[in-house]
Short mmCIF file of C-alpha atoms in Angstrom, two decimals:
data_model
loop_
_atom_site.label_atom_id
_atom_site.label_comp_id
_atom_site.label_asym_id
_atom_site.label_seq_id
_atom_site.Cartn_x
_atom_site.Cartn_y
_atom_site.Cartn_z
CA UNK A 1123 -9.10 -15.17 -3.16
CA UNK A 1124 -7.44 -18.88 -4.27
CA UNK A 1125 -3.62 -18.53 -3.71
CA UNK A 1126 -1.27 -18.58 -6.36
CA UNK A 1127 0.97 -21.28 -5.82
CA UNK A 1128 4.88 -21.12 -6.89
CA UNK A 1129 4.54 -24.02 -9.18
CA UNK A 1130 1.06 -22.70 -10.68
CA UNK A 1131 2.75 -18.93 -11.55
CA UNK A 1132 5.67 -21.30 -13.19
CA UNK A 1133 3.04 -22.61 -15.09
CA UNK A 1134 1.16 -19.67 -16.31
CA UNK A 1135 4.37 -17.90 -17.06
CA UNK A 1136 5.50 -20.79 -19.32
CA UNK A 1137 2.31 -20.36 -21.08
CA UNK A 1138 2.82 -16.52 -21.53
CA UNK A 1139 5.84 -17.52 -22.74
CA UNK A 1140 4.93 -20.16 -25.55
CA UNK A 1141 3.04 -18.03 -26.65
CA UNK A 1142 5.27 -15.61 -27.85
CA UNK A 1143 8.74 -14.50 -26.26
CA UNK A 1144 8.06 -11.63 -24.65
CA UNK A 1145 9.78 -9.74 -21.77
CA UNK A 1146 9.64 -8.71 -18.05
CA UNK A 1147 7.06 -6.22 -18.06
CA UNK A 1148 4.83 -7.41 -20.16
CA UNK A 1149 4.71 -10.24 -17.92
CA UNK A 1150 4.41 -8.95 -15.38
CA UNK A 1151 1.38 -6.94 -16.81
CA UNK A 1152 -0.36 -10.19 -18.25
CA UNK A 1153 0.07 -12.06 -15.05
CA UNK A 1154 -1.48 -9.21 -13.22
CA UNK A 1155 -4.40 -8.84 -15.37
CA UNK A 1156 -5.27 -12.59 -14.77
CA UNK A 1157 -4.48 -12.86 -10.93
CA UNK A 1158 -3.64 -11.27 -7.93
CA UNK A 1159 0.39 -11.72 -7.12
CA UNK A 1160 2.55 -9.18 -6.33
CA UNK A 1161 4.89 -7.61 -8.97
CA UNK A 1162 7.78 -8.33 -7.13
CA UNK A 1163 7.64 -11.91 -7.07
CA UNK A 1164 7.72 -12.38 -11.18
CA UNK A 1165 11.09 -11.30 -11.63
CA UNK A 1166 12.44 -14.35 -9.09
CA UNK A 1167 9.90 -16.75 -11.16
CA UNK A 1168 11.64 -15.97 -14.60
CA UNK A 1169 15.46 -16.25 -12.96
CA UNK A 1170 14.33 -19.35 -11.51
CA UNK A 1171 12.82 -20.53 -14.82
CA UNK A 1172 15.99 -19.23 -16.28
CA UNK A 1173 18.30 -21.55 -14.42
CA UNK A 1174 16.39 -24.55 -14.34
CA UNK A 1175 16.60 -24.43 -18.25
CA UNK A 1176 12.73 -24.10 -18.94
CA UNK A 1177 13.46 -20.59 -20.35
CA UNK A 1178 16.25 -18.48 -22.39
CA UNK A 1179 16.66 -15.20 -22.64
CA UNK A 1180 18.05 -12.83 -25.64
CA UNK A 1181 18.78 -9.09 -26.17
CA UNK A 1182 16.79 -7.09 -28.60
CA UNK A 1183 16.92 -3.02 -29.34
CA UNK A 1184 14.06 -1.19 -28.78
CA UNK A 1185 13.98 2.30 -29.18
CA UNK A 1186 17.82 2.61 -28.58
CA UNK A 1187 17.79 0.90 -25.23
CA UNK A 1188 18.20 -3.20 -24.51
CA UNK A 1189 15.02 -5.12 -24.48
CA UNK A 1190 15.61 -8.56 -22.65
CA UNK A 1191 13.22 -11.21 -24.16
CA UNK A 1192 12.48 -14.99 -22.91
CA UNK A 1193 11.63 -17.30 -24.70
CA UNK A 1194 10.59 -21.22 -23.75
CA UNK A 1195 13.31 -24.75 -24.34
CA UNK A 1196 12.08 -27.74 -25.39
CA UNK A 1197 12.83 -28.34 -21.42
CA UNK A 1198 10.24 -25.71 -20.75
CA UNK A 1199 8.29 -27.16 -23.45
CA UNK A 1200 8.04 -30.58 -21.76
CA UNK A 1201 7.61 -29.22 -18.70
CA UNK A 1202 4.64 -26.93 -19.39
CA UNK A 1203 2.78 -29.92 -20.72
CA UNK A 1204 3.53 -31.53 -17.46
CA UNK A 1205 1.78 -28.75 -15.63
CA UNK A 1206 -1.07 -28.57 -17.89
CA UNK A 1207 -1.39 -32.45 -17.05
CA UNK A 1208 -0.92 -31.63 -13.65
CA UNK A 1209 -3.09 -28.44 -13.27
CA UNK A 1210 -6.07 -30.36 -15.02
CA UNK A 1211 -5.71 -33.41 -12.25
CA UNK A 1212 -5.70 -30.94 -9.52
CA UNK A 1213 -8.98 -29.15 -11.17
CA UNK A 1214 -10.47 -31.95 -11.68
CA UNK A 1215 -10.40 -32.89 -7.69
CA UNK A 1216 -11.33 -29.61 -6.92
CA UNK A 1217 -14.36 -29.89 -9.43
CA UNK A 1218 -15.39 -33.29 -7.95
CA UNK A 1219 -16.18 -31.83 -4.49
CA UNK A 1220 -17.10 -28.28 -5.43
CA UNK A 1221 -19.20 -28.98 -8.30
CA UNK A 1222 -22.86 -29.85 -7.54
CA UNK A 1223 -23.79 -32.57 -10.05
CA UNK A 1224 -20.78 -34.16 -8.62
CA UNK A 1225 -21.67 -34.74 -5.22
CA UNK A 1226 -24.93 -35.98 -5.87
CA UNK B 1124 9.46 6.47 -3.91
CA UNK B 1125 10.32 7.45 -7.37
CA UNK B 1126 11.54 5.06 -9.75
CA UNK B 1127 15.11 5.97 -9.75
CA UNK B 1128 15.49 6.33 -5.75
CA UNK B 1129 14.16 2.93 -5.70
CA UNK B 1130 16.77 1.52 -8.36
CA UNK B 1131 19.35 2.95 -5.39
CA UNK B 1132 17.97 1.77 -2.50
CA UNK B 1133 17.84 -1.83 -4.65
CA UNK B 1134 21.24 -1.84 -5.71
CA UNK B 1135 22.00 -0.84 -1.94
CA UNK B 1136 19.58 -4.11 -0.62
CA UNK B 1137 21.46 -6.36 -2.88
CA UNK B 1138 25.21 -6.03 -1.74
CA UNK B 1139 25.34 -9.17 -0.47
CA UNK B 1140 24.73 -10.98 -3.93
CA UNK B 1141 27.56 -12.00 -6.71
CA UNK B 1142 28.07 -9.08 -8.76
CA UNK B 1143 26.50 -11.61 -12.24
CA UNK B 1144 23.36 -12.32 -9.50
CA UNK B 1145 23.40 -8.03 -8.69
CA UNK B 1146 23.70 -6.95 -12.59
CA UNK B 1147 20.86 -9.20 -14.07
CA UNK B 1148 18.42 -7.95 -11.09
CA UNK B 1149 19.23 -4.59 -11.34
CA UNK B 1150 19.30 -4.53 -15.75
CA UNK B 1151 15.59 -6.39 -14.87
CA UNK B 1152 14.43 -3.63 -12.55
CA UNK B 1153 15.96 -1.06 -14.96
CA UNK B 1154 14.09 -2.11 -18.12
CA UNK B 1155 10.95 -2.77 -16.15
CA UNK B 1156 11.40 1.11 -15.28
CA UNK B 1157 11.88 2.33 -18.55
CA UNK B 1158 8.83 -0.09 -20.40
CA UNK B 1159 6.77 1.49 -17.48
CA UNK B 1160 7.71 4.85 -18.93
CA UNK B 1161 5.84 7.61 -17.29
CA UNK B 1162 4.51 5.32 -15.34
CA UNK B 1163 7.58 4.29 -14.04
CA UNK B 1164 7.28 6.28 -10.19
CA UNK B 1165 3.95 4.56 -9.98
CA UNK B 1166 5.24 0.91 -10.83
CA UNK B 1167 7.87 1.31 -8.17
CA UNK B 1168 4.97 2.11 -5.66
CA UNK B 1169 3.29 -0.70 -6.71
CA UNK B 1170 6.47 -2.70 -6.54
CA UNK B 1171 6.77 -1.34 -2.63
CA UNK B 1172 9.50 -1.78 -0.65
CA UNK B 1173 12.87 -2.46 -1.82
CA UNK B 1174 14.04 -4.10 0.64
CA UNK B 1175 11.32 -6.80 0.52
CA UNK B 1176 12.15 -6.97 -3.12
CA UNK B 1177 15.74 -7.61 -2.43
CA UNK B 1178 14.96 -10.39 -0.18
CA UNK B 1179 12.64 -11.96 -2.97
CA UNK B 1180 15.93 -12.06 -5.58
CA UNK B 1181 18.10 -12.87 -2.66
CA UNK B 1182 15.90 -15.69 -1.54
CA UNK B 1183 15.86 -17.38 -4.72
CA UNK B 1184 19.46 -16.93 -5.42
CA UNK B 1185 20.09 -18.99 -2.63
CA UNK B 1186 17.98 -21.23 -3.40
CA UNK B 1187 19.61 -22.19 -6.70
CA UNK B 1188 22.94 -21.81 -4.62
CA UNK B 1189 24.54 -19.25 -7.09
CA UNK B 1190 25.36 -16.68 -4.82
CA UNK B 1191 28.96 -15.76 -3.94
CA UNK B 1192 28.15 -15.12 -0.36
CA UNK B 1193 25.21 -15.84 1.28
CA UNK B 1194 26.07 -12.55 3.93
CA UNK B 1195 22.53 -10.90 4.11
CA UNK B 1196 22.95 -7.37 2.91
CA UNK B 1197 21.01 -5.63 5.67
CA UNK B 1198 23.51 -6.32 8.62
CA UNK B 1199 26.16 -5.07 6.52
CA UNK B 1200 24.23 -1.78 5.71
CA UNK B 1201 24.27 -1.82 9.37
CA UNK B 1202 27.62 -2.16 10.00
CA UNK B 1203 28.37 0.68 7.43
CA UNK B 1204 26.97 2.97 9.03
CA UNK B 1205 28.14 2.03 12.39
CA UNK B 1206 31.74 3.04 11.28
CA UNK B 1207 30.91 6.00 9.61
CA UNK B 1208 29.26 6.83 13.18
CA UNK B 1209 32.80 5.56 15.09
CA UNK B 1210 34.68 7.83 12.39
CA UNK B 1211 32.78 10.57 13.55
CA UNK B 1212 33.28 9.96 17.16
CA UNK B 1213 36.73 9.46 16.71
CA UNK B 1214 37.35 13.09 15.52
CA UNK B 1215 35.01 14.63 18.11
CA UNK B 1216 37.03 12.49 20.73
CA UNK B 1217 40.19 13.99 19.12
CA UNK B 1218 38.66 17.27 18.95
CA UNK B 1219 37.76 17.46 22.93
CA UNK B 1220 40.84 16.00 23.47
CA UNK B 1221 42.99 18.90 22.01
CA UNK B 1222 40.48 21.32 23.56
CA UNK B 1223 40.24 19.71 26.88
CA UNK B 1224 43.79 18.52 27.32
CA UNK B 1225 45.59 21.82 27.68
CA UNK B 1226 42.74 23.33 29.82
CA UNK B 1227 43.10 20.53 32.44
CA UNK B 1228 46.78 21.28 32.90
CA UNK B 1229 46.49 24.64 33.05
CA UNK B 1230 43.50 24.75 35.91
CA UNK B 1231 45.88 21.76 37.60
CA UNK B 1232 48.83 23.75 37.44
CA UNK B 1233 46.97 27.07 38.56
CA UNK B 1234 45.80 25.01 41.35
CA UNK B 1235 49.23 23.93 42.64
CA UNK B 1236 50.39 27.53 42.54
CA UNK B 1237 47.36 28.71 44.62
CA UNK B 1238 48.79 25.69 47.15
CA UNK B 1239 52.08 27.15 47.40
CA UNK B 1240 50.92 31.41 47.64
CA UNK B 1241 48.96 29.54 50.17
CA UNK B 1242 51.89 27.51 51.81
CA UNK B 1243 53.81 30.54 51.47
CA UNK B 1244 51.87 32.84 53.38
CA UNK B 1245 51.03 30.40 56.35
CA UNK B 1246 54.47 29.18 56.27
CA UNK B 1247 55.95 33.09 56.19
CA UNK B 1248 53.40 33.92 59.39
CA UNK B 1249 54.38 30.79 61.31
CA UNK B 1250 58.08 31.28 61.08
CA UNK B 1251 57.31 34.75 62.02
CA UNK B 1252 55.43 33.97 65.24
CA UNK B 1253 57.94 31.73 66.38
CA UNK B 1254 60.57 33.74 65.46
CA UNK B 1255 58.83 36.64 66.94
CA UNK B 1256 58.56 34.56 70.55
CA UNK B 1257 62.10 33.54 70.34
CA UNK B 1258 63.49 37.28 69.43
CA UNK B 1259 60.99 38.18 72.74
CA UNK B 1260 62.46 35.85 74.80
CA UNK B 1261 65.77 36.58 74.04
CA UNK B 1262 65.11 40.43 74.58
CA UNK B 1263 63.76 39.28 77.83
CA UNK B 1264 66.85 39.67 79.14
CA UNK B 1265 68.83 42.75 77.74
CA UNK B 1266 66.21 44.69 75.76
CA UNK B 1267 64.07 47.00 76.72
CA UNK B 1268 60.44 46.81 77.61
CA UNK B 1269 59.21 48.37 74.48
CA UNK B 1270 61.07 45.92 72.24
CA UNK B 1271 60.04 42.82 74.08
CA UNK B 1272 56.53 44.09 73.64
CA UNK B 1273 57.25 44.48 69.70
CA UNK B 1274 59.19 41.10 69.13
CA UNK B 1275 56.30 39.16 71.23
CA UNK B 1276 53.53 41.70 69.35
CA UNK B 1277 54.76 41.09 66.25
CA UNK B 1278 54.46 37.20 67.24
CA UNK B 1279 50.79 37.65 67.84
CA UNK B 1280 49.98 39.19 65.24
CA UNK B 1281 51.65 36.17 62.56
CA UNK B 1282 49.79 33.88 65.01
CA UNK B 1283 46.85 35.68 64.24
CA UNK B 1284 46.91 35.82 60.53
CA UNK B 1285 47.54 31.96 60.62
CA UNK B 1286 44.50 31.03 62.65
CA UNK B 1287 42.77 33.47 60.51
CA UNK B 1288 43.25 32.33 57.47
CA UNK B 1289 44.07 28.75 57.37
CA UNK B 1290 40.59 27.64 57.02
CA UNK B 1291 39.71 29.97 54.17
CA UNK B 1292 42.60 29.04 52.15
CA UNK B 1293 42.02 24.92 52.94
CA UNK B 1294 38.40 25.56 52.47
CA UNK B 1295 39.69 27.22 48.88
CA UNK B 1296 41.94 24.78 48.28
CA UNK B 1297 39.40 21.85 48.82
CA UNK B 1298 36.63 23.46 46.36
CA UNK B 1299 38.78 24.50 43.83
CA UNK B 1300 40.01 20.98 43.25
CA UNK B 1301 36.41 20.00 43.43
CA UNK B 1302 35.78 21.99 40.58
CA UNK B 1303 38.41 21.01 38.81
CA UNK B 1304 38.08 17.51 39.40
CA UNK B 1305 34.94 17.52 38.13
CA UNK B 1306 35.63 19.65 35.22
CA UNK B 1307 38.26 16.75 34.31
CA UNK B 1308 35.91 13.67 34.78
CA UNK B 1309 33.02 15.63 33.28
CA UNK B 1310 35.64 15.84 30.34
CA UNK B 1311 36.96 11.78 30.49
CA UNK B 1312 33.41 10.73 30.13
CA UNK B 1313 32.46 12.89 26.93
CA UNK B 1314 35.88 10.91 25.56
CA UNK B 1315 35.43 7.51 26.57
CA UNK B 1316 31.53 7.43 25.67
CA UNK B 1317 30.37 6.28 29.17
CA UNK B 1318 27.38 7.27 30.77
CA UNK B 1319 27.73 9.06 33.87
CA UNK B 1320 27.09 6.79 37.14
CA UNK B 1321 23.73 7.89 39.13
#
């Protein structure tokens, strides 16, 4: 229903990936279950995130095939907190006009 | 789309791209394939089109200005396949050519010799109808009767046969090169490609 905006699936995906370092699928899984983008559009989000330095990537075996994993950089780091900052400005707005105590 | 025809039909979208660009996408699309497992033809449903996920990695390759060329891949799928079509017309032009070639000049050449039997034989009856007036005339004076009746018979008669058949053997002369002609254009425009004027 809301859009997803490129710098708010950035976001989220840093977050996935702070978590733990994981890999593409099972981003692509998690992001799914919490909102509606389409699969395509994670793997140009983690490339992205790749190149800017916010992530890293290394090669793990898994059941005798290559597993990439991504992890988060101190980069990433920073800028994940920067989002959260942002994110919780932006909800904040939102919340001041949609929320009904508020506008009374 | 299965999982693996859409791992083609990727690799095929995302020519354009520097082969380091090409390699990470596709190693991404192939793991995501295999974690899917037997779920793997479904996730490339869900994925959808290839070519809209080509655009998606080319897009944002260019973007971060890492690409080697920035030549979309679809016009050069397109131009692919437009010389494997001109291939193909070459050797059916070369084809109708050998096929064609020999038959023209053989119809031609048929249709010269029909020109001369037909010269011949007008020609052959004309010299014999004046040479038939001239032998009459000249047997006017010491021959008999019944040979200046032959000599000036004989004349009629060639003069005859021409009128006769003059207009038979123009009016086959005329159509056969018709045909022919024809034949030969109908044969120049299946070689050069052009449509046929209204």
């Amino acid at each position: 229903m809301f859009p997803i905006s490129a710098a708010l699936l950035d976001a989220m995906v840093l977050s996935l990936v702070e978590r733990e370092a994981t890999y593409g699928y099972r981003i692509t899984q998690d992001i799914q279950a919490a909102v509606k983008v389409s699969e395509s559009t994670l793997y140009p989000v983690l490339r992205r995130l790749q190149k800017s330095g916010a992530l890293e990537t290394f090669d793990q075996a898994y059941m005798g095939r290559n597993r990439r994993y991504y992890r988060i950089t101190p980069a990433g780091s920073a800028l994940l907190s920067q989002y959260r900052v942002d994110w919780e400005h932006h909800k904040q707005q939102v919340d001041r006009v949609l929320k009904k105590e508020e506008v009374q | 789309m299965t999982a693996s025809e859409f791992m083609q039909r990727l690799a095929q979208e995302l020519h354009g791209l520097s082969a380091q660009e090409r390699d990470d996408a596709l190693a991404y699309y192939r793991e995501y394939f295999e974690e899917a497992g037997p779920d793997a033809d479904a996730a490339a449903r869900a994925l959808g089109s290839p070519q809209i996920v080509a655009q998606r990695i080319i897009a944002e390759a260019g973007r971060t200005g890492s690409t080697s060329a920035n030549v979309p891949p679809k016009p050069r799928a397109a131009g692919e396949s437009k010389e494997d079509y001109n291939v193909i017309r070459l050797v059916l032009v070369i084809l109708l050519i050998i096929v064609l070639v020999p038959l023209w000049l053989t119809l031609w050449i048929l249709w010269i010799s029909m020109i001369c039997v037909f010269v011949s034989i007008l020609g052959g009856f004309a010299v014999g109808t004046v040479a038939g007036v001239i032998a009459g005339i000249a047997a006017l004076t010491g021959g008999t009767a019944g040979t200046v009746m032959w000599f000036f018979g004989t004349a009629l008669l060639c003069l005859g046969l021409v009128l006769l058949l003059w207009k038979p053997f123009l009016d086959l002369t005329v159509l056969s090169f018709k045909g022919i002609r024809a034949l030969t254009e109908w044969g120049v425009q299946a070689i050069s490609g052009k449509e046929k004027k209204a």
